[in-house]
Tab-separated table of C-alpha atoms and ligand atoms in Angstrom:
chain	number	residue	atom	x	y	z
A	1	MET	CA	45.582	30.587	-2.109
A	2	MET	CA	41.962	29.958	-2.663
A	3	ARG	CA	41.164	26.321	-2.892
A	4	SER	CA	38.856	25.458	-5.717
A	5	TRP	CA	36.550	22.544	-5.198
A	6	ARG	CA	33.601	21.081	-6.948
A	7	ALA	CA	30.749	19.464	-5.077
A	8	ARG	CA	30.733	15.844	-6.053
A	9	ALA	CA	27.269	14.551	-6.958
A	10	ALA	CA	26.314	11.701	-4.645
A	11	ALA	CA	26.361	8.339	-6.406
A	12	PRO	CA	22.817	7.021	-6.864
A	13	SER	CA	21.756	4.483	-4.238
A	14	GLY	CA	20.737	0.955	-5.182
A	15	ALA	CA	17.101	2.000	-4.706
A	16	THR	CA	17.483	4.947	-7.108
A	17	ARG	CA	19.176	2.734	-9.683
A	18	GLN	CA	16.297	0.253	-9.431
A	19	PHE	CA	13.821	3.140	-9.787
A	20	ALA	CA	15.603	4.193	-13.010
A	21	VAL	CA	15.513	0.626	-14.374
A	22	ASP	CA	11.804	0.258	-13.565
A	23	VAL	CA	10.871	3.672	-15.000
A	24	ARG	CA	12.649	2.790	-18.231
A	25	GLU	CA	11.074	-0.649	-18.459
A	26	PHE	CA	7.513	0.290	-17.493
A	27	LEU	CA	7.262	3.558	-19.450
A	28	THR	CA	8.189	1.733	-22.636
A	29	LEU	CA	5.551	-1.011	-22.155
A	30	ARG	CA	2.236	-0.777	-24.000
A	31	PRO	CA	0.078	0.443	-22.357
A	32	ARG	CA	2.659	2.683	-20.673
A	33	GLN	CA	2.831	2.091	-16.922
A	34	LEU	CA	4.662	2.927	-13.698
A	35	PRO	CA	4.711	0.559	-10.680
A	36	SER	CA	2.415	1.870	-7.946
A	37	ARG	CA	4.947	1.229	-5.168
A	38	TYR	CA	6.829	4.331	-6.370
A	39	LEU	CA	3.874	6.532	-5.380
A	40	TYR	CA	5.152	6.375	-1.776
A	41	ASP	CA	8.168	8.640	-1.394
A	42	GLU	CA	8.042	11.018	1.584
A	43	LEU	CA	5.668	13.457	-0.087
A	44	GLY	CA	3.586	10.656	-1.631
A	45	SER	CA	3.173	8.996	1.783
A	46	ALA	CA	2.068	12.318	3.302
A	47	LEU	CA	-0.431	12.798	0.461
A	48	PHE	CA	-1.738	9.279	1.031
A	49	GLU	CA	-2.224	10.037	4.753
A	50	ALA	CA	-4.220	13.115	3.660
A	51	ILE	CA	-6.328	10.967	1.292
A	52	CYS	CA	-7.227	8.754	4.265
A	53	ARG	CA	-8.782	11.791	5.965
A	54	LEU	CA	-10.869	12.866	2.977
A	55	PRO	CA	-14.636	12.493	3.377
A	56	TRP	CA	-14.760	10.849	-0.073
A	57	TYR	CA	-12.228	8.089	0.820
A	58	PRO	CA	-14.054	6.048	3.473
A	59	LEU	CA	-11.836	2.922	3.546
A	60	THR	CA	-9.635	3.934	6.480
A	61	ARG	CA	-12.507	5.016	8.715
A	62	ALA	CA	-14.566	1.922	7.872
A	63	GLU	CA	-11.660	-0.362	8.750
A	64	LEU	CA	-10.985	1.514	11.998
A	65	ARG	CA	-14.630	1.100	13.008
A	66	LEU	CA	-14.379	-2.651	12.399
A	67	LEU	CA	-11.104	-2.931	14.334
A	68	GLU	CA	-12.595	-1.023	17.256
A	69	ALA	CA	-15.737	-3.141	17.258
A	70	HIS	CA	-14.056	-6.556	16.894
A	71	GLY	CA	-10.574	-6.164	18.373
A	72	ARG	CA	-11.527	-8.247	21.408
A	73	GLU	CA	-12.680	-11.158	19.250
A	74	VAL	CA	-9.474	-10.986	17.213
A	75	PHE	CA	-7.361	-11.097	20.377
A	76	HIS	CA	-9.504	-13.544	22.366
A	77	THR	CA	-7.404	-16.535	21.389
A	78	GLY	CA	-4.431	-15.403	23.494
A	79	VAL	CA	-2.377	-13.579	20.900
A	80	SER	CA	1.135	-12.746	22.151
A	81	THR	CA	2.805	-11.709	18.891
A	82	VAL	CA	1.446	-9.392	16.209
A	83	ILE	CA	3.143	-8.993	12.842
A	84	GLU	CA	1.913	-6.119	10.704
A	85	LEU	CA	2.788	-6.075	7.013
A	86	GLY	CA	2.912	-2.432	5.913
A	87	SER	CA	2.412	-0.701	9.245
A	88	GLY	CA	1.874	2.818	7.852
A	89	SER	CA	1.248	5.314	10.658
A	90	GLY	CA	0.399	2.599	13.233
A	91	ALA	CA	-3.162	3.934	13.644
A	92	LYS	CA	-4.860	0.661	12.682
A	93	LEU	CA	-2.775	-1.455	15.036
A	94	SER	CA	-3.277	1.086	17.846
A	95	ALA	CA	-7.054	0.796	17.391
A	96	LEU	CA	-6.831	-2.990	17.502
A	97	ILE	CA	-4.651	-3.104	20.631
A	98	ALA	CA	-6.863	-0.545	22.383
A	99	ALA	CA	-9.946	-2.590	21.506
A	100	ALA	CA	-8.337	-5.752	22.919
A	101	GLY	CA	-8.628	-4.097	26.333
A	102	SER	CA	-6.699	-4.690	29.519
A	103	GLY	CA	-7.164	-8.493	29.508
A	104	ARG	CA	-4.337	-9.136	27.087
A	105	GLY	CA	-0.860	-10.150	28.233
A	106	GLY	CA	2.538	-8.980	26.989
A	107	LEU	CA	2.706	-8.351	23.293
A	108	ASP	CA	5.551	-8.446	20.818
A	109	VAL	CA	4.784	-6.291	17.787
A	110	HIS	CA	6.776	-6.759	14.597
A	111	LEU	CA	6.316	-3.880	12.169
A	112	ILE	CA	7.372	-4.611	8.606
A	113	ASP	CA	7.570	-1.626	6.295
A	114	ILE	CA	10.066	-0.560	3.662
A	115	SER	CA	9.653	3.061	4.805
A	116	GLU	CA	11.814	4.035	7.813
A	117	SER	CA	9.706	7.143	8.406
A	118	ALA	CA	6.510	5.046	8.532
A	119	LEU	CA	8.187	2.720	11.069
A	120	ALA	CA	9.239	5.655	13.237
A	121	GLN	CA	5.709	7.080	13.150
A	122	ALA	CA	4.159	3.688	14.000
A	123	ARG	CA	6.607	3.238	16.877
A	124	ARG	CA	5.576	6.604	18.341
A	125	ALA	CA	1.898	5.640	18.073
A	126	LEU	CA	2.426	2.261	19.791
A	127	GLU	CA	4.872	3.324	22.496
A	128	THR	CA	1.987	4.593	24.592
A	129	PHE	CA	0.743	1.034	25.270
A	130	GLU	CA	2.006	-0.825	28.319
A	131	ASN	CA	3.492	-4.256	27.961
A	132	VAL	CA	4.102	-3.890	24.241
A	133	ARG	CA	7.541	-4.477	22.768
A	134	ILE	CA	8.096	-3.077	19.275
A	135	VAL	CA	10.425	-4.766	16.800
A	136	PRO	CA	10.784	-2.771	13.562
A	137	HIS	CA	11.807	-4.470	10.301
A	138	PRO	CA	12.707	-1.872	7.653
A	139	THR	CA	12.485	-4.329	4.795
A	140	THR	CA	10.216	-6.099	2.319
A	141	TYR	CA	7.258	-8.201	3.465
A	142	GLU	CA	8.992	-11.421	2.425
A	143	ILE	CA	12.197	-10.766	4.401
A	144	GLY	CA	10.306	-9.302	7.376
A	145	LEU	CA	8.111	-12.402	7.616
A	146	VAL	CA	11.175	-14.648	7.782
A	147	GLU	CA	12.897	-12.393	10.361
A	148	SER	CA	9.833	-12.157	12.592
A	149	ALA	CA	9.240	-15.927	12.420
A	150	ARG	CA	12.646	-16.464	14.061
A	151	ALA	CA	11.774	-14.463	17.187
A	152	ARG	CA	9.291	-16.141	19.565
A	153	PRO	CA	9.815	-14.727	23.042
A	154	PHE	CA	6.347	-15.173	24.598
A	155	PRO	CA	4.347	-18.367	24.574
A	156	GLY	CA	1.043	-17.795	22.800
A	157	ARG	CA	-0.410	-17.286	19.376
A	158	ARG	CA	0.819	-15.189	16.512
A	159	LEU	CA	-1.448	-12.881	14.541
A	160	THR	CA	-0.375	-11.460	11.165
A	161	LEU	CA	-2.117	-8.341	9.837
A	162	PHE	CA	-2.473	-7.095	6.288
A	163	LEU	CA	-4.807	-4.122	6.525
A	164	GLY	CA	-5.754	-0.955	4.669
A	165	SER	CA	-6.950	-2.844	1.557
A	166	ASN	CA	-3.332	-3.042	0.422
A	167	ILE	CA	-4.305	-6.439	-0.996
A	168	GLY	CA	-6.326	-4.476	-3.578
A	169	ASN	CA	-3.151	-3.098	-5.156
A	170	PHE	CA	-1.985	-6.565	-6.252
A	171	ASP	CA	-3.173	-8.034	-9.537
A	172	PRO	CA	-4.777	-11.491	-9.073
A	173	PRO	CA	-1.636	-13.586	-9.782
A	174	GLY	CA	0.489	-11.305	-7.543
A	175	ARG	CA	-2.192	-11.436	-4.838
A	176	ASP	CA	-2.293	-15.249	-4.829
A	177	ALA	CA	1.504	-15.521	-4.776
A	178	PHE	CA	1.654	-13.020	-1.906
A	179	LEU	CA	-1.002	-14.834	0.165
A	180	LYS	CA	0.777	-18.137	-0.391
A	181	SER	CA	4.051	-16.619	0.816
A	182	VAL	CA	2.287	-15.329	3.947
A	183	ARG	CA	0.747	-18.762	4.508
A	184	SER	CA	4.110	-20.503	4.163
A	185	ALA	CA	5.615	-18.192	6.820
A	186	LEU	CA	2.907	-19.266	9.315
A	187	SER	CA	2.424	-22.487	11.257
A	188	ALA	CA	-0.929	-24.270	11.153
A	189	GLY	CA	-3.383	-22.663	13.571
A	190	GLU	CA	-1.860	-19.162	13.417
A	191	SER	CA	-4.128	-16.230	12.571
A	192	PHE	CA	-4.220	-13.826	9.668
A	193	LEU	CA	-6.388	-10.681	9.586
A	194	LEU	CA	-7.074	-9.168	6.181
A	195	GLY	CA	-8.729	-5.795	5.477
A	196	ALA	CA	-10.169	-5.376	1.980
A	197	ASP	CA	-12.429	-2.871	0.262
A	198	LEU	CA	-15.629	-4.175	-1.332
A	199	VAL	CA	-17.370	-3.423	-4.604
A	200	LYS	CA	-19.726	-0.454	-4.277
A	201	PRO	CA	-21.580	1.920	-6.606
A	202	GLU	CA	-19.320	3.319	-9.329
A	203	ARG	CA	-20.169	6.914	-8.398
A	204	GLU	CA	-18.774	6.385	-4.874
A	205	LEU	CA	-15.651	4.661	-6.150
A	206	LEU	CA	-14.902	7.442	-8.622
A	207	LEU	CA	-15.270	10.101	-5.915
A	208	ALA	CA	-12.924	8.145	-3.638
A	209	TYR	CA	-10.214	8.065	-6.316
A	210	ASP	CA	-10.837	11.472	-7.900
A	211	ASP	CA	-11.721	13.722	-4.980
A	212	PRO	CA	-12.989	17.296	-5.442
A	213	LEU	CA	-9.995	18.731	-3.524
A	214	GLY	CA	-7.541	17.207	-5.980
A	215	VAL	CA	-5.488	15.419	-3.290
A	216	THR	CA	-5.582	12.089	-5.161
A	217	ALA	CA	-4.609	13.905	-8.368
A	218	ALA	CA	-1.613	15.393	-6.524
A	219	PHE	CA	-0.730	11.938	-5.133
A	220	ASN	CA	-0.761	10.538	-8.679
A	221	ARG	CA	1.125	13.455	-10.296
A	222	ASN	CA	3.743	13.361	-7.538
A	223	LEU	CA	5.054	10.255	-9.251
A	224	LEU	CA	6.096	12.482	-12.166
A	225	ALA	CA	7.554	15.028	-9.741
A	226	ARG	CA	9.513	12.199	-8.110
A	227	ILE	CA	10.923	11.146	-11.480
A	228	ASN	CA	11.965	14.757	-12.081
A	229	ARG	CA	13.570	15.000	-8.625
A	230	GLU	CA	15.351	11.676	-8.458
A	231	LEU	CA	16.099	10.804	-12.077
A	232	ARG	CA	16.683	14.224	-13.640
A	233	GLY	CA	13.442	14.049	-15.571
A	234	GLY	CA	12.005	16.950	-17.538
A	235	LEU	CA	8.331	16.071	-17.211
A	236	ASP	CA	5.762	18.864	-17.334
A	237	LEU	CA	3.350	18.150	-14.460
A	238	ASP	CA	0.666	20.424	-15.953
A	239	GLY	CA	0.867	18.391	-19.137
A	240	PHE	CA	-0.752	15.389	-17.411
A	241	ALA	CA	-4.290	14.977	-16.097
A	242	HIS	CA	-5.284	12.554	-13.329
A	243	ASP	CA	-7.823	9.951	-14.482
A	244	ALA	CA	-9.625	7.481	-12.237
A	245	LEU	CA	-11.537	4.837	-14.206
A	246	TRP	CA	-13.747	1.985	-13.046
A	247	ASN	CA	-12.906	-1.182	-14.984
A	248	ALA	CA	-15.991	-3.313	-14.303
A	249	ALA	CA	-14.698	-6.339	-16.234
A	250	HIS	CA	-11.740	-6.614	-13.837
A	251	SER	CA	-13.493	-5.103	-10.803
A	252	ARG	CA	-10.814	-2.483	-10.271
A	253	ILE	CA	-10.307	1.249	-10.112
A	254	GLU	CA	-7.419	2.311	-12.319
A	255	MET	CA	-5.415	5.493	-11.856
A	256	HIS	CA	-3.793	6.932	-14.963
A	257	LEU	CA	-1.874	10.043	-15.965
A	258	ARG	CA	-3.247	11.264	-19.292
A	259	SER	CA	-1.123	13.406	-21.574
A	260	ARG	CA	-3.062	16.614	-22.258
A	261	ARG	CA	-1.169	17.233	-25.504
A	262	GLN	CA	1.521	15.804	-27.683
A	263	GLN	CA	4.715	16.191	-25.668
A	264	ARG	CA	8.264	15.040	-25.269
A	265	VAL	CA	9.041	12.827	-22.268
A	266	ALA	CA	12.715	12.874	-21.334
A	267	VAL	CA	14.233	11.256	-18.228
A	268	ARG	CA	17.997	11.580	-18.250
A	269	ASP	CA	18.984	8.990	-15.635
A	270	ALA	CA	16.592	6.408	-17.094
A	271	GLY	CA	17.930	6.978	-20.621
A	272	LEU	CA	14.454	7.852	-21.915
A	273	ASP	CA	13.433	10.331	-24.589
A	274	PHE	CA	10.180	9.744	-26.446
A	275	VAL	CA	6.998	11.483	-27.571
A	276	MET	CA	3.603	10.949	-25.974
A	277	GLU	CA	0.495	11.643	-28.010
A	278	ALA	CA	-2.402	13.751	-26.714
A	279	GLY	CA	-4.748	11.441	-24.773
A	280	GLU	CA	-2.109	8.732	-24.294
A	281	ARG	CA	-2.019	7.357	-20.758
A	282	ILE	CA	0.422	6.100	-18.146
A	283	TRP	CA	-1.260	3.521	-15.888
A	284	THR	CA	-0.022	4.076	-12.333
A	285	GLU	CA	-2.216	1.966	-10.016
A	286	SER	CA	-4.964	-0.642	-9.834
A	287	SER	CA	-7.173	-0.968	-6.800
A	288	TYR	CA	-9.202	-4.184	-6.955
A	289	LYS	CA	-12.570	-4.296	-5.222
A	290	TYR	CA	-13.993	-7.590	-3.978
A	291	GLU	CA	-17.231	-9.258	-2.983
A	292	ALA	CA	-17.076	-10.549	0.608
A	293	SER	CA	-17.527	-14.165	-0.569
A	294	GLN	CA	-14.635	-13.806	-3.042
A	295	ILE	CA	-12.309	-12.899	-0.159
A	296	VAL	CA	-13.249	-16.146	1.563
A	297	SER	CA	-12.513	-18.258	-1.510
A	298	ILE	CA	-9.241	-16.436	-2.269
A	299	LEU	CA	-8.044	-17.120	1.302
A	300	GLU	CA	-9.146	-20.749	1.149
A	301	LYS	CA	-7.295	-21.233	-2.131
A	302	SER	CA	-4.126	-19.961	-0.412
A	303	GLY	CA	-4.221	-22.404	2.515
A	304	PHE	CA	-6.343	-20.504	5.058
A	305	GLY	CA	-9.645	-21.335	6.725
A	306	VAL	CA	-11.908	-18.351	7.415
A	307	ARG	CA	-13.000	-18.071	11.067
A	308	ALA	CA	-14.932	-14.773	10.958
A	309	GLN	CA	-15.798	-11.950	8.589
A	310	TRP	CA	-17.093	-8.540	9.628
A	311	ILE	CA	-18.507	-6.078	7.115
A	312	ASP	CA	-19.040	-2.348	7.429
A	313	ALA	CA	-22.488	-2.026	5.894
A	314	VAL	CA	-22.270	1.747	5.396
A	315	ASP	CA	-18.986	1.985	3.535
A	316	ARG	CA	-18.718	-1.625	2.274
A	317	PHE	CA	-15.405	-2.781	3.727
A	318	ALA	CA	-14.544	-6.283	5.031
A	319	LEU	CA	-12.284	-7.496	7.796
A	320	THR	CA	-11.673	-11.229	7.514
A	321	LEU	CA	-10.070	-13.357	10.236
A	322	ALA	CA	-8.492	-16.533	8.913
A	323	GLU	CA	-6.342	-19.325	10.274
A	324	ALA	CA	-3.517	-21.174	8.557
A	325	VAL	CA	-4.723	-24.736	7.945
B	1	AVI	C1	-2.806	1.953	-0.368
B	1	AVI	N1	-3.990	1.616	-1.186
B	1	AVI	C2	-4.798	0.583	-0.528
B	1	AVI	C3	-4.769	2.758	-1.660
B	1	AVI	C4	-5.965	2.272	-2.492
B	1	AVI	O1	-7.085	2.643	-2.144
B	1	AVI	O2	-5.761	1.520	-3.444
B	1	AVI	C5	-3.924	3.720	-2.469
B	1	AVI	C6	-4.719	4.850	-3.065
B	1	AVI	N2	-4.701	5.224	-4.315
B	1	AVI	C7	-5.494	6.244	-4.505
B	1	AVI	N3	-6.077	6.530	-3.378
B	1	AVI	C8	-5.583	5.695	-2.430
């Protein structure tokens, strides 16, 4: 007798349920929004890596140049533990360790990233260094900071990294709360290295966030594709245009998805079904740009003293070395 069976749909994970809750909440706000952290599924992370290679997005290369040029100064104080918040591919930390040279001793490296695939990639990049022990933390920054603070195998100083201008994706209250939580995980005298993009001519900023190859547009629209894939959405990707806008009053680049026409937006697993008007936007990301002096005062306000600041004059990017006071 032939057995009949029906494939059982996998129950949604906690992360997918949270995605559904957030999509419902943020898409019904005015202005309509989606949290930028959802840009980074597997495809979104690959698209972001591609953005970092685009000639019009100079942030990654500028930061790498600074890490290569000043790695020795960052490490000179006898760092034995490095904690990287949001390790990505591991390229930035590799550049820093290489720049530190052969004089450094054993190093414990704690990588904190919510993405398991990013952790695996970073591990591969760092495994080539001698005398480096890698401790991955597939979790949030807050939990990873607590976990890494518990482990202190080598005597020596700890250095925490927050690179890639990820600080720019926080709004000011979120940024200050985040920096305070980093500060409270550190002991006085420990170091913190922050990479942040600086204000530059609007024309350059718009090209960086709306590149002629359309990679950033694909990165933005992938958020809609992700909703379709994971939450049984029926969104028409061609119905949305990618907009990058410079908001001078708030010193930030905003990414939006603009509805090209009046259209129905239905997302089954988020319980959503509404109409978007032509020209109506979904705000998907803010990328704040700073003056170098602002970075100093923001760090000071959060309980750090700035020890050094290096600026890439060509592409206007700052690397700031601070100490918990
Ligand atoms: C990850 N983050 C710092 C990038 C940025 O520049 O804000 C994300 C990004 N969005 C569009 N292009 C790159």
